[in-house]
mmCIF file of C-alpha atoms in Angstrom:
data_model
loop_
_atom_site.group_PDB
_atom_site.id
_atom_site.type_symbol
_atom_site.label_atom_id
_atom_site.label_comp_id
_atom_site.label_asym_id
_atom_site.label_seq_id
_atom_site.Cartn_x
_atom_site.Cartn_y
_atom_site.Cartn_z
ATOM 1 C CA SER A 1 -66.740 22.023 -1.919
ATOM 2 C CA LEU A 2 -64.528 22.126 -4.987
ATOM 3 C CA ILE A 3 -61.819 23.890 -3.012
ATOM 4 C CA SER A 4 -62.193 21.435 -0.217
ATOM 5 C CA ARG A 5 -61.921 18.565 -2.653
ATOM 6 C CA SER A 6 -58.877 20.102 -4.316
ATOM 7 C CA PHE A 7 -57.303 20.648 -0.882
ATOM 8 C CA LYS A 8 -57.972 17.023 0.061
ATOM 9 C CA LEU A 9 -56.504 15.823 -3.230
ATOM 10 C CA SER A 10 -53.448 17.983 -2.735
ATOM 11 C CA TYR A 11 -53.106 16.768 0.826
ATOM 12 C CA TYR A 12 -53.514 13.174 -0.326
ATOM 13 C CA ASN A 13 -50.800 13.598 -3.017
ATOM 14 C CA GLU A 14 -48.412 15.139 -0.492
ATOM 15 C CA TYR A 15 -49.123 12.269 1.871
ATOM 16 C CA LYS A 16 -48.378 9.709 -0.878
ATOM 17 C CA SER A 17 -45.197 11.590 -1.763
ATOM 18 C CA TYR A 18 -44.172 11.543 1.896
ATOM 19 C CA LEU A 19 -44.793 7.789 2.066
ATOM 20 C CA ARG A 20 -42.669 7.225 -1.047
ATOM 21 C CA MET A 21 -39.855 9.302 0.466
ATOM 22 C CA ALA A 22 -40.181 7.373 3.698
ATOM 23 C CA ASP A 23 -39.951 4.104 1.762
ATOM 24 C CA LYS A 24 -36.843 5.343 -0.031
ATOM 25 C CA ALA A 25 -35.337 6.445 3.256
ATOM 26 C CA GLN A 26 -36.147 3.042 4.678
ATOM 27 C CA THR A 27 -34.294 1.290 1.835
ATOM 28 C CA VAL A 28 -31.306 3.610 2.191
ATOM 29 C CA SER A 29 -31.130 3.042 5.922
ATOM 30 C CA ASP A 30 -31.356 -0.706 5.335
ATOM 31 C CA HIS A 31 -28.159 -0.426 3.299
ATOM 32 C CA GLU A 32 -26.349 1.861 5.694
ATOM 33 C CA ILE A 33 -23.553 0.138 7.504
ATOM 34 C CA HIS A 34 -22.752 0.824 11.088
ATOM 35 C CA ILE A 35 -19.068 0.492 11.825
ATOM 36 C CA LYS A 36 -18.017 -0.505 15.298
ATOM 37 C CA TYR A 37 -14.940 0.972 16.916
ATOM 38 C CA GLU A 38 -13.087 -2.350 16.587
ATOM 39 C CA ASP A 39 -13.860 -2.481 12.875
ATOM 40 C CA GLN A 40 -12.670 1.088 12.392
ATOM 41 C CA GLU A 41 -9.455 0.153 14.186
ATOM 42 C CA LYS A 42 -9.004 -2.762 11.772
ATOM 43 C CA ILE A 43 -9.569 -0.456 8.803
ATOM 44 C CA ASN A 44 -7.018 2.000 10.206
ATOM 45 C CA GLN A 45 -4.550 -0.842 10.834
ATOM 46 C CA PHE A 46 -4.992 -1.996 7.235
ATOM 47 C CA ALA A 47 -4.219 1.549 6.042
ATOM 48 C CA ARG A 48 -1.078 1.694 8.221
ATOM 49 C CA TYR A 49 0.092 -1.677 6.904
ATOM 50 C CA ASN A 50 -0.578 -0.525 3.359
ATOM 51 C CA SER A 51 1.478 2.618 3.920
ATOM 52 C CA LYS A 52 4.378 0.587 5.356
ATOM 53 C CA LEU A 53 4.155 -1.854 2.457
ATOM 54 C CA LEU A 54 4.427 0.988 -0.066
ATOM 55 C CA GLU A 55 7.499 2.322 1.766
ATOM 56 C CA ILE A 56 9.084 -1.123 1.748
ATOM 57 C CA LYS A 57 8.412 -1.496 -1.980
ATOM 58 C CA ASP A 58 10.100 1.867 -2.578
ATOM 59 C CA ASP A 59 13.068 0.750 -0.451
ATOM 60 C CA LEU A 60 13.273 -2.507 -2.402
ATOM 61 C CA GLU A 61 13.308 -0.601 -5.660
ATOM 62 C CA GLY A 62 16.164 1.571 -4.375
ATOM 63 C CA LYS A 63 18.119 -1.462 -3.138
ATOM 64 C CA ASN A 64 17.700 -3.192 -6.497
ATOM 65 C CA LYS A 65 19.056 -0.084 -8.242
ATOM 66 C CA GLN A 66 22.039 -0.047 -5.876
ATOM 67 C CA LEU A 67 22.634 -3.726 -6.565
ATOM 68 C CA GLN A 68 22.515 -3.110 -10.313
ATOM 69 C CA ASN A 69 25.022 -0.252 -9.952
ATOM 70 C CA LEU A 70 27.377 -2.506 -7.971
ATOM 71 C CA ASN A 71 27.068 -5.244 -10.593
ATOM 72 C CA ASP A 72 27.842 -2.720 -13.332
ATOM 73 C CA ALA A 73 30.875 -1.444 -11.385
ATOM 74 C CA SER A 74 32.111 -4.990 -10.849
ATOM 75 C CA GLN A 75 31.798 -5.716 -14.557
ATOM 76 C CA ASP A 76 33.622 -2.487 -15.434
ATOM 77 C CA ILE A 77 36.484 -3.397 -13.103
ATOM 78 C CA GLU A 78 36.812 -6.825 -14.718
ATOM 79 C CA GLU A 79 37.012 -5.191 -18.144
ATOM 80 C CA LEU A 80 39.553 -2.563 -17.045
ATOM 81 C CA GLU A 81 41.607 -4.778 -14.722
ATOM 82 C CA LEU A 82 44.401 -5.360 -17.252
ATOM 83 C CA SER A 83 44.830 -1.698 -18.179
ATOM 84 C CA GLU A 84 44.550 -0.089 -14.725
ATOM 85 C CA ASP A 85 46.697 -0.622 -11.617
ATOM 86 C CA SER A 86 44.286 0.926 -9.132
ATOM 87 C CA PHE A 87 40.707 2.049 -9.015
ATOM 88 C CA PRO A 88 39.073 4.856 -7.070
ATOM 89 C CA PHE A 89 36.570 3.478 -4.591
ATOM 90 C CA GLN A 90 34.176 5.762 -2.749
ATOM 91 C CA LEU A 91 33.912 5.260 1.003
ATOM 92 C CA GLY A 92 31.408 7.769 2.325
ATOM 93 C CA GLU A 93 32.477 11.072 0.797
ATOM 94 C CA VAL A 94 36.108 10.081 0.180
ATOM 95 C CA PHE A 95 37.606 8.223 -2.778
ATOM 96 C CA VAL A 96 40.290 5.679 -1.951
ATOM 97 C CA GLU A 97 42.661 4.096 -4.481
ATOM 98 C CA MET A 98 42.479 0.298 -4.375
ATOM 99 C CA SER A 99 43.746 -2.567 -6.464
ATOM 100 C CA ALA A 100 41.292 -4.421 -8.684
ATOM 101 C CA GLU A 101 41.236 -7.340 -6.250
ATOM 102 C CA GLN A 102 40.559 -5.110 -3.227
ATOM 103 C CA THR A 103 37.863 -3.229 -5.130
ATOM 104 C CA GLN A 104 36.167 -6.484 -6.164
ATOM 105 C CA GLU A 105 36.232 -7.651 -2.518
ATOM 106 C CA MET A 106 34.664 -4.389 -1.348
ATOM 107 C CA LEU A 107 32.013 -4.615 -4.052
ATOM 108 C CA ALA A 108 31.264 -8.228 -3.054
ATOM 109 C CA THR A 109 30.896 -7.133 0.580
ATOM 110 C CA TYR A 110 28.499 -4.334 -0.374
ATOM 111 C CA LYS A 111 26.536 -6.645 -2.687
ATOM 112 C CA GLN A 112 26.143 -9.192 0.116
ATOM 113 C CA LYS A 113 24.947 -6.489 2.500
ATOM 114 C CA ILE A 114 22.385 -5.276 -0.045
ATOM 115 C CA HIS A 115 21.245 -8.863 -0.726
ATOM 116 C CA ASP A 116 20.718 -9.294 3.027
ATOM 117 C CA ASP A 117 18.799 -6.004 3.186
ATOM 118 C CA VAL A 118 16.635 -7.038 0.219
ATOM 119 C CA LYS A 119 15.871 -10.399 1.839
ATOM 120 C CA ALA A 120 14.911 -8.695 5.129
ATOM 121 C CA LEU A 121 12.683 -6.197 3.297
ATOM 122 C CA GLN A 122 11.033 -8.977 1.288
ATOM 123 C CA ASP A 123 10.337 -10.940 4.480
ATOM 124 C CA LYS A 124 8.882 -7.836 6.108
ATOM 125 C CA ALA A 125 6.710 -7.146 3.047
ATOM 126 C CA SER A 126 5.509 -10.746 3.009
ATOM 127 C CA GLY A 127 4.569 -10.531 6.690
ATOM 128 C CA LEU A 128 2.653 -7.301 6.139
ATOM 129 C CA GLU A 129 0.846 -8.761 3.131
ATOM 130 C CA ASN A 130 -0.240 -11.753 5.233
ATOM 131 C CA LEU A 131 -1.532 -9.470 7.990
ATOM 132 C CA MET A 132 -3.344 -7.367 5.407
ATOM 133 C CA LYS A 133 -4.941 -10.474 3.876
ATOM 134 C CA GLU A 134 -6.260 -11.482 7.300
ATOM 135 C CA LEU A 135 -7.707 -8.027 7.940
ATOM 136 C CA LYS A 136 -9.102 -7.861 4.417
ATOM 137 C CA SER A 137 -10.798 -11.240 4.803
ATOM 138 C CA ASP A 138 -12.295 -10.273 8.153
ATOM 139 C CA LEU A 139 -13.525 -6.879 6.970
ATOM 140 C CA TYR A 140 -14.937 -8.160 3.676
ATOM 141 C CA SER A 141 -16.818 -10.875 5.566
ATOM 142 C CA LYS A 142 -18.468 -8.160 7.688
ATOM 143 C CA PHE A 143 -18.991 -5.422 5.113
ATOM 144 C CA GLY A 144 -18.998 -7.193 1.753
ATOM 145 C CA SER A 145 -18.804 -4.894 -1.241
ATOM 146 C CA ALA A 146 -19.510 -1.810 0.900
ATOM 147 C CA ILE A 147 -15.778 -1.529 1.638
ATOM 148 C CA ASN A 148 -12.820 -1.357 -0.732
ATOM 149 C CA LEU A 149 -9.480 -2.551 0.606
ATOM 150 C CA GLU A 150 -7.474 -2.976 -2.562
ATOM 151 C CA TYR A 151 -3.817 -2.199 -1.960
ATOM 152 C CA ASP A 152 -2.170 -2.937 -5.291
#
């Protein structure tokens, strides 16, 4: 009878332990989030936009460096204009001798092209950021804090 009682007590404790585990499993499954295919597509689209945005930011950084180099070259030409008759100007892989005025015109043309490129890249980045904000808003409204879509 003592063994039987000990067996019943052991069985009862295992049963209580099982119920506690089942309760824990219940609470975990209540917090599990089921992602629909459409939502996964939105998450993937957000990731693609984020990747493009990072590429654009890298391109912008490179364009700004080019613009700074052109500004420095323009300033150097202004300083040396009185002492030099011609300046070497690189076109592709070839250096061409040009007057200070011609060199300044070429630099102005390149600066304008880079300014246009920067403006186009900024517009593209702005468009992507707006699309990402829409996706982020939609996904956060569905998943709350269970999803992290920070891109900065």
